[in-house]
Each structure stands twice: as structure tokens, then as C-alpha cells.
């Protein structure tokens, strides 16, 4: 009788654990969250609870060689992983019930791809290639997520293009070699890319080519993390008129050692800059796009990209610790929820 009682208790316990995990993963409110692990060639998968910010580990899926960046489309149906070692992009479908990824296809890029930008119309994608100094252009199959090459465009004048942001019908390209941001126009019908008339706005900084951000709204701002420990920012409307290359409205605010990324809250009232050389985040309040320093937050070894969702939770990639940290976010303040292990040398994070 005791044996049967113990077995029954274990069975009920296992069933309860399984039911909890299934309920967590199948919660219609929970979302998928994905982290690229550049040295273990994999993508870590999590289900994020929008009520608590807690992550549930869903394991990993294989990626290409040296995955460095991940992006998810606005519908949350496909994920795109840039593999800088194998010079390609892997496409994954997203299961909305399990939040897990399934590899579906891949496409070649230029040499040493760094990032991918998805056009808001959902029809085109753009990859910046550091070694070949160009942008690979792709059309997107709406049913399969597959990318089909529609050619490349030279990053004219750029010598080390590393970061790309697609904002409406514009491409902003951060060039570490030329210490400048370059601007391109997108034809929303064909996906063609042409030089903007204001090409070459020189930012006169030390390698401002980190994971930068452009705010939304009617008066968007560009925020550029710089390796010299500063954040440069300016309104998009302040872009110079050709042939001028001076952004007169550009301003600078101090951050920490080796600033590599910046993230804004959903309401754009605060921002956090990752200082990879100082194991910290610089916090700012934002008023009409203009940042004001709000303190420094100690984090982890080599903090990188941070994602802040609309539920008020932030997730920080810790490259040196091989973790992702979950925080509750209140204005320019963070409260640590938990640290979760990922693969080796994580680099990027995306969610839907």
C-alpha cells in the first residue's frame, strides 16, 4: 500500500509540473523571446510571462556559424537569425502555442553580416555586411517567411558598416570606419534602395556604430551608443540638406565605458544604455526626445542588447556571464527579477 501511495504521489506531482509548464507555455498572453549564442551556434528560446516578467526556458535550436543578431517580424510568426560566420540568414517559423522556433530556410548574405532590418510593410528585409561594405536586399514570402535575394546596394563611402535600422521608408546605417551615419531611401513597392540626398551626415565621434535606436512618433530621435562612452542623439528632422554633412542639432550625453547598445521604454519616457566595458547600464529620463541622466545601474559582465516590452519588463543580454537578466521597469529604474542561463557568448535578443 505504501508503494502504491508513493507512486501515486509522484505521478500527481509530475502531472502537476507538466500541467504548469504547459499552462505557462500555452498562456495566450505569454510571448516568445529569443537570444542568439554566438559561440555555441544556437538560439535560446523562452516563454515570457507578461504579468510577472518571468521566463520559462524552452531549450535551444541550432543556428548557423556565429549567430550575432535576431529579429522577429511584427506579426510574431517568423524569426530571422544573422550568422556572421557562415554568411547567411536562417529563417524560423514561430509556433504560437509552444513559443518554439522551427528552422524553415536559409539565404546567403555578403561577407560578415551584422544585422537585419525588416521593413514595416512586411515585404522586404535588409542585411548590412561589414566586410563587403554593402546592403543585401530581400523580398519576404508572407506565407513561409522565406527570403529571396533582390540584389545588393553598395554602402557608398562606408568602410566598416556594422549596424542598420529600418525606419519607415528610410535605412540608417552606422559606419564605424567612417564614424558616421549614412541614410538611404526605400521604395516601398519594389524594395529598391537609393542614396538619400543628405548622404554622409558626419557625426564626428569615436566609432558610434553600436546597436542604435530610433524612436517612434511624429518627431522621432536617433540615439547612437558610442565606444568613447557617450550617447549621441538628434531629431530625424535635423538631418542636413545636401551638400552639407553637419547635423547642427546633434547633442551628446555621457554614458559609461564602451557603450554598445541603447533601449527605450515602450512609452519613450526613459532609456538605458549598455556599457559593456563597465558592467553597468546608464539610465536616462526622456522629455520630447531629449535625455537627462538618471543614474547608473550595476548589471553583469559585458552587458549588451536590451529589450523592453510594453508590459514593463526588460531583458538584458549578458555576453560575459552567458545569461539574460529579467527586470521590472519603472521609469528610469530597474528591479532585478532573475538571471537565466543561455548559450555561450550571447549577442542579441528579440521577442514578439
Short mmCIF file of C-alpha atoms in Angstrom, two decimals:
data_model
loop_
_atom_site.label_atom_id
_atom_site.label_comp_id
_atom_site.label_asym_id
_atom_site.label_seq_id
_atom_site.Cartn_x
_atom_site.Cartn_y
_atom_site.Cartn_z
CA UNK A 1 0.00 0.00 0.00
CA UNK A 2 2.80 2.43 0.82
CA UNK A 3 4.46 1.72 -2.53
CA UNK A 4 1.24 2.50 -4.38
CA UNK A 5 0.78 5.67 -2.34
CA UNK A 6 4.29 6.88 -3.16
CA UNK A 7 3.87 6.07 -6.86
CA UNK A 8 0.53 7.86 -6.94
CA UNK A 9 2.07 10.90 -5.24
CA UNK A 10 4.94 11.01 -7.72
CA UNK A 11 2.54 10.66 -10.63
CA UNK A 12 0.40 13.52 -9.38
CA UNK A 13 3.49 15.67 -8.78
CA UNK A 14 4.80 15.03 -12.29
CA UNK A 15 1.38 15.73 -13.75
CA UNK A 16 1.16 18.99 -11.81
CA UNK A 17 4.59 20.09 -13.04
CA UNK A 18 3.73 19.16 -16.61
CA UNK A 19 0.39 20.96 -16.37
CA UNK A 20 2.10 24.08 -15.00
CA UNK A 21 4.66 24.14 -17.81
CA UNK A 22 2.04 23.53 -20.47
CA UNK A 23 -0.23 26.18 -18.99
CA UNK A 24 2.66 28.65 -18.86
CA UNK A 25 3.74 27.99 -22.43
CA UNK A 26 0.21 27.94 -23.82
CA UNK A 27 -0.90 31.04 -21.97
CA UNK A 28 -2.24 33.20 -24.77
CA UNK A 29 -0.71 36.23 -23.10
CA UNK A 30 2.82 34.81 -22.91
CA UNK A 31 5.22 35.71 -25.67
CA UNK A 32 8.26 34.15 -27.29
CA UNK A 33 11.70 35.56 -26.53
CA UNK A 34 14.88 34.52 -28.35
CA UNK A 35 18.62 35.00 -27.73
CA UNK A 36 21.46 34.30 -30.18
CA UNK A 37 24.51 32.50 -28.75
CA UNK A 38 27.45 33.35 -30.98
CA UNK A 39 29.97 30.80 -29.69
CA UNK A 40 27.62 27.84 -29.23
CA UNK A 41 25.91 28.43 -32.60
CA UNK A 42 22.40 28.24 -31.19
CA UNK A 43 19.33 30.27 -30.28
CA UNK A 44 17.92 30.10 -26.74
CA UNK A 45 14.11 30.10 -26.55
CA UNK A 46 11.92 31.36 -23.71
CA UNK A 47 8.26 32.00 -22.97
CA UNK A 48 7.87 35.36 -21.22
CA UNK A 49 5.05 35.88 -18.75
CA UNK A 50 3.64 39.42 -19.29
CA UNK A 51 2.27 39.56 -15.75
CA UNK A 52 5.44 38.66 -13.81
CA UNK A 53 8.24 39.05 -16.33
CA UNK A 54 9.41 35.52 -15.50
CA UNK A 55 10.96 33.47 -18.31
CA UNK A 56 10.36 29.77 -18.90
CA UNK A 57 13.29 28.04 -20.60
CA UNK A 58 12.21 26.22 -23.77
CA UNK A 59 15.64 24.93 -24.77
CA UNK A 60 17.71 25.84 -27.83
CA UNK A 61 17.62 25.35 -31.59
CA UNK A 62 20.68 25.16 -33.87
CA UNK A 63 21.74 28.24 -35.80
CA UNK A 64 24.41 28.81 -38.42
CA UNK A 65 28.02 29.66 -37.62
CA UNK A 66 28.40 32.59 -35.21
CA UNK A 67 24.82 33.87 -34.92
CA UNK A 68 25.07 37.53 -33.92
CA UNK A 69 21.63 39.05 -34.38
CA UNK A 70 17.98 38.02 -34.25
CA UNK A 71 14.85 39.87 -35.39
CA UNK A 72 11.17 38.89 -35.21
CA UNK A 73 8.54 40.17 -37.62
CA UNK A 74 5.72 42.36 -36.34
CA UNK A 75 3.18 39.51 -36.56
CA UNK A 76 5.35 37.28 -34.37
CA UNK A 77 5.25 34.48 -36.93
CA UNK A 78 8.87 34.35 -38.13
CA UNK A 79 12.33 34.92 -36.67
CA UNK A 80 15.44 35.83 -38.64
CA UNK A 81 18.94 35.00 -37.36
CA UNK A 82 22.03 36.59 -38.90
CA UNK A 83 25.03 34.23 -38.91
CA UNK A 84 28.24 36.20 -39.40
CA UNK A 85 30.49 33.12 -39.61
CA UNK A 86 28.53 31.25 -42.29
CA UNK A 87 27.47 34.44 -44.12
CA UNK A 88 23.76 33.67 -44.18
CA UNK A 89 20.39 34.27 -42.54
CA UNK A 90 18.37 31.43 -41.02
CA UNK A 91 14.59 31.72 -41.13
CA UNK A 92 12.45 30.11 -38.41
CA UNK A 93 8.70 29.79 -38.06
CA UNK A 94 7.27 30.53 -34.60
CA UNK A 95 4.74 28.17 -33.04
CA UNK A 96 2.33 30.46 -31.19
CA UNK A 97 1.25 27.66 -28.81
CA UNK A 98 4.69 26.45 -27.72
CA UNK A 99 6.61 29.67 -28.49
CA UNK A 100 9.30 27.47 -30.07
CA UNK A 101 11.21 28.01 -33.31
CA UNK A 102 11.36 25.63 -36.28
CA UNK A 103 14.00 26.12 -38.98
CA UNK A 104 12.43 26.60 -42.42
CA UNK A 105 15.06 28.03 -44.80
CA UNK A 106 18.28 30.00 -45.20
CA UNK A 107 19.66 32.55 -47.63
CA UNK A 108 23.18 33.77 -48.41
CA UNK A 109 24.36 37.27 -47.48
CA UNK A 110 27.52 39.24 -48.12
CA UNK A 111 30.67 38.71 -46.07
CA UNK A 112 30.46 39.20 -42.31
CA UNK A 113 26.77 40.15 -41.99
CA UNK A 114 25.98 42.05 -38.79
CA UNK A 115 22.29 42.91 -38.57
CA UNK A 116 18.98 42.60 -40.37
CA UNK A 117 16.28 45.25 -40.65
CA UNK A 118 12.67 44.44 -41.57
CA UNK A 119 10.57 46.95 -43.48
CA UNK A 120 7.34 47.87 -41.73
CA UNK A 121 5.33 46.86 -44.80
CA UNK A 122 6.40 43.25 -44.22
CA UNK A 123 7.61 42.70 -47.79
CA UNK A 124 11.33 43.46 -47.60
CA UNK A 125 14.40 42.82 -45.43
CA UNK A 126 17.88 44.37 -45.45
CA UNK A 127 21.17 42.95 -44.11
CA UNK A 128 24.30 45.03 -43.52
CA UNK A 129 27.58 43.29 -44.48
CA UNK A 130 30.69 44.65 -42.78
CA UNK A 131 33.46 43.18 -44.97
CA UNK A 132 31.81 43.64 -48.36
CA UNK A 133 30.60 47.15 -47.40
CA UNK A 134 27.12 46.67 -48.79
CA UNK A 135 23.47 46.01 -48.00
CA UNK A 136 21.82 42.77 -49.13
CA UNK A 137 18.18 43.23 -50.14
CA UNK A 138 15.48 40.55 -49.93
CA UNK A 139 11.80 40.10 -50.60
CA UNK A 140 9.83 38.24 -47.91
CA UNK A 141 7.35 35.45 -48.65
CA UNK A 142 4.39 36.31 -46.42
CA UNK A 143 3.30 32.67 -46.02
CA UNK A 144 6.67 30.99 -45.37
CA UNK A 145 8.84 33.90 -44.22
CA UNK A 146 11.47 32.87 -46.78
CA UNK A 147 13.89 35.50 -48.05
CA UNK A 148 14.66 35.84 -51.75
CA UNK A 149 17.59 37.98 -52.86
CA UNK A 150 16.71 41.03 -54.94
CA UNK A 151 20.29 42.28 -55.17
CA UNK A 152 22.67 44.42 -53.17
CA UNK A 153 23.39 48.10 -52.86
CA UNK A 154 26.85 49.46 -52.15
CA UNK A 155 27.22 51.35 -48.89
CA UNK A 156 28.88 54.19 -50.77
CA UNK A 157 31.62 55.80 -48.73
CA UNK A 158 31.22 53.38 -45.81
CA UNK A 159 34.28 51.41 -44.71
CA UNK A 160 33.03 49.35 -41.75
CA UNK A 161 29.21 49.30 -41.74
CA UNK A 162 28.03 47.48 -38.62
CA UNK A 163 24.53 48.49 -37.62
CA UNK A 164 21.31 49.07 -39.55
CA UNK A 165 17.88 50.38 -38.59
CA UNK A 166 14.92 50.45 -40.98
CA UNK A 167 12.63 53.33 -40.04
CA UNK A 168 9.53 53.75 -42.22
CA UNK A 169 10.97 54.15 -45.75
CA UNK A 170 14.48 55.01 -44.61
CA UNK A 171 17.58 52.98 -43.82
CA UNK A 172 20.01 54.37 -41.26
CA UNK A 173 23.45 52.76 -41.47
CA UNK A 174 26.09 53.22 -38.76
CA UNK A 175 29.62 53.14 -40.17
CA UNK A 176 32.38 52.51 -37.62
CA UNK A 177 35.18 53.07 -40.13
CA UNK A 178 33.89 56.44 -41.26
CA UNK A 179 32.45 57.39 -37.85
CA UNK A 180 29.21 58.47 -39.45
CA UNK A 181 25.61 57.50 -40.05
CA UNK A 182 24.52 57.19 -43.66
CA UNK A 183 20.96 57.49 -44.91
CA UNK A 184 19.14 55.66 -47.72
CA UNK A 185 15.62 55.76 -49.17
CA UNK A 186 13.48 52.63 -49.65
CA UNK A 187 11.00 52.22 -52.48
CA UNK A 188 8.12 50.58 -50.60
CA UNK A 189 6.82 48.98 -53.82
CA UNK A 190 10.00 47.41 -55.21
CA UNK A 191 12.32 47.36 -52.18
CA UNK A 192 14.95 49.29 -54.14
CA UNK A 193 17.41 51.37 -52.11
CA UNK A 194 18.89 54.70 -53.19
CA UNK A 195 21.21 57.22 -51.57
CA UNK A 196 19.41 59.93 -49.67
CA UNK A 197 20.12 63.49 -50.79
CA UNK A 198 21.60 64.14 -47.37
CA UNK A 199 24.05 61.23 -47.61
CA UNK A 200 27.02 61.44 -45.31
CA UNK A 201 26.00 63.33 -42.18
CA UNK A 202 29.24 63.13 -40.23
CA UNK A 203 28.80 62.52 -36.51
CA UNK A 204 32.45 63.24 -35.66
CA UNK A 205 32.67 60.60 -32.95
CA UNK A 206 34.71 57.57 -31.96
CA UNK A 207 33.08 54.52 -33.52
CA UNK A 208 29.37 55.30 -32.96
CA UNK A 209 28.33 52.03 -34.54
CA UNK A 210 26.63 50.11 -31.74
CA UNK A 211 23.04 48.87 -31.58
CA UNK A 212 21.34 52.22 -32.02
CA UNK A 213 17.68 53.12 -31.75
CA UNK A 214 15.20 55.41 -33.49
CA UNK A 215 12.13 56.43 -31.52
CA UNK A 216 8.63 56.36 -32.97
CA UNK A 217 6.04 59.10 -33.23
CA UNK A 218 5.78 62.31 -35.22
CA UNK A 219 9.13 63.67 -34.03
CA UNK A 220 11.50 60.67 -33.90
CA UNK A 221 15.02 60.89 -32.48
CA UNK A 222 18.14 58.91 -33.34
CA UNK A 223 20.13 57.60 -30.34
CA UNK A 224 23.65 56.36 -31.05
CA UNK A 225 25.80 54.50 -28.49
CA UNK A 226 29.47 55.35 -28.91
CA UNK A 227 32.52 53.36 -27.88
CA UNK A 228 34.02 56.51 -26.37
CA UNK A 229 31.42 56.36 -23.58
CA UNK A 230 28.79 58.76 -24.88
CA UNK A 231 25.34 58.75 -26.44
CA UNK A 232 24.82 60.98 -29.45
CA UNK A 233 21.26 61.98 -30.28
CA UNK A 234 19.43 64.21 -32.73
CA UNK A 235 15.95 64.50 -34.29
CA UNK A 236 15.48 62.81 -37.65
CA UNK A 237 14.12 66.15 -38.90
CA UNK A 238 17.56 67.63 -38.21
CA UNK A 239 19.24 65.62 -40.96
CA UNK A 240 21.35 68.02 -43.07
CA UNK A 241 20.39 69.18 -46.55
CA UNK A 242 22.82 68.16 -49.28
CA UNK A 243 25.68 69.05 -49.73
CA UNK A 244 26.03 69.87 -46.03
CA UNK A 245 27.17 66.97 -43.81
CA UNK A 246 26.75 68.67 -40.46
CA UNK A 247 23.91 67.74 -38.13
CA UNK A 248 23.56 71.05 -36.31
CA UNK A 249 21.02 69.71 -33.82
CA UNK A 250 23.25 66.80 -32.69
CA UNK A 251 23.96 66.64 -28.97
CA UNK A 252 25.93 64.34 -26.66
CA UNK A 253 25.32 62.95 -23.18
CA UNK A 254 27.76 60.90 -21.12
CA UNK A 255 27.29 57.16 -20.62
CA UNK A 256 29.85 54.60 -19.39
CA UNK A 257 32.89 52.72 -20.64
CA UNK A 258 32.43 51.24 -24.13
CA UNK A 259 28.75 51.97 -24.67
CA UNK A 260 27.43 49.36 -27.11
CA UNK A 261 23.62 49.47 -27.15
CA UNK A 262 20.61 51.52 -26.11
CA UNK A 263 16.96 50.66 -25.43
CA UNK A 264 13.88 52.82 -24.84
CA UNK A 265 10.79 52.05 -22.78
CA UNK A 266 7.56 51.50 -24.70
CA UNK A 267 6.21 54.92 -23.74
CA UNK A 268 9.57 56.51 -24.64
CA UNK A 269 9.85 58.18 -21.25
CA UNK A 270 13.16 56.52 -20.33
CA UNK A 271 16.22 54.90 -21.89
CA UNK A 272 19.01 52.57 -20.82
CA UNK A 273 22.48 52.43 -22.39
CA UNK A 274 24.58 49.28 -22.04
CA UNK A 275 28.18 49.93 -21.01
CA UNK A 276 29.93 46.71 -21.97
CA UNK A 277 33.25 47.83 -20.51
CA UNK A 278 31.82 48.93 -17.17
CA UNK A 279 29.33 46.16 -16.31
CA UNK A 280 26.58 48.75 -15.99
CA UNK A 281 23.62 50.50 -17.56
CA UNK A 282 23.33 54.27 -17.80
CA UNK A 283 19.72 55.33 -17.13
CA UNK A 284 18.02 58.41 -18.61
CA UNK A 285 14.67 60.09 -18.50
CA UNK A 286 13.39 61.43 -21.83
CA UNK A 287 11.44 64.63 -22.41
CA UNK A 288 10.42 65.33 -26.00
CA UNK A 289 13.23 63.03 -27.06
CA UNK A 290 15.96 64.76 -25.04
CA UNK A 291 17.71 62.55 -22.44
CA UNK A 292 18.63 63.57 -18.89
CA UNK A 293 20.97 61.39 -16.83
CA UNK A 294 19.16 59.43 -14.11
CA UNK A 295 21.95 57.35 -12.62
CA UNK A 296 23.97 54.20 -13.20
CA UNK A 297 22.79 50.63 -12.58
CA UNK A 298 25.25 47.81 -11.92
CA UNK A 299 24.42 44.77 -14.03
CA UNK A 300 26.56 41.89 -15.31
CA UNK A 301 29.79 41.19 -17.16
CA UNK A 302 29.70 42.72 -20.65
CA UNK A 303 26.06 43.83 -20.89
CA UNK A 304 24.81 44.06 -24.46
CA UNK A 305 21.47 44.45 -26.19
CA UNK A 306 18.43 45.12 -24.04
CA UNK A 307 14.77 44.64 -24.93
CA UNK A 308 11.97 46.41 -23.05
CA UNK A 309 8.43 45.25 -23.76
CA UNK A 310 5.08 47.02 -23.42
CA UNK A 311 4.29 45.07 -20.24
CA UNK A 312 7.01 46.92 -18.37
CA UNK A 313 9.71 44.27 -18.29
CA UNK A 314 13.26 44.48 -19.60
CA UNK A 315 15.57 41.68 -20.71
CA UNK A 316 19.32 42.26 -20.87
CA UNK A 317 21.82 40.09 -22.73
CA UNK A 318 24.95 39.46 -20.61
CA UNK A 319 27.68 38.37 -23.01
CA UNK A 320 30.33 37.77 -20.36
CA UNK A 321 28.07 35.87 -17.95
CA UNK A 322 26.24 33.79 -20.59
CA UNK A 323 22.91 34.88 -19.14
CA UNK A 324 19.87 37.00 -19.87
CA UNK A 325 18.61 39.12 -16.99
CA UNK A 326 14.94 39.92 -16.45
CA UNK A 327 13.97 43.24 -14.84
CA UNK A 328 10.80 45.04 -13.93
CA UNK A 329 10.98 48.56 -15.35
CA UNK A 330 9.51 51.65 -13.70
CA UNK A 331 10.51 54.87 -15.42
CA UNK A 332 14.30 55.01 -15.36
CA UNK A 333 14.51 52.41 -12.56
CA UNK A 334 15.12 48.68 -12.81
CA UNK A 335 14.45 45.88 -10.33
CA UNK A 336 16.08 42.51 -10.99
CA UNK A 337 13.66 39.59 -11.24
CA UNK A 338 16.02 36.75 -12.11
CA UNK A 339 19.03 35.80 -14.22
CA UNK A 340 18.64 32.94 -16.71
CA UNK A 341 21.44 30.88 -18.32
CA UNK A 342 21.71 30.85 -22.12
CA UNK A 343 24.38 29.59 -24.52
CA UNK A 344 27.95 30.80 -24.87
CA UNK A 345 28.64 34.44 -25.76
CA UNK A 346 25.05 35.67 -26.25
CA UNK A 347 24.80 38.72 -28.50
CA UNK A 348 21.23 39.66 -29.41
CA UNK A 349 17.64 39.37 -28.22
CA UNK A 350 14.23 39.68 -29.84
CA UNK A 351 10.63 38.92 -28.90
CA UNK A 352 7.06 39.38 -30.04
#
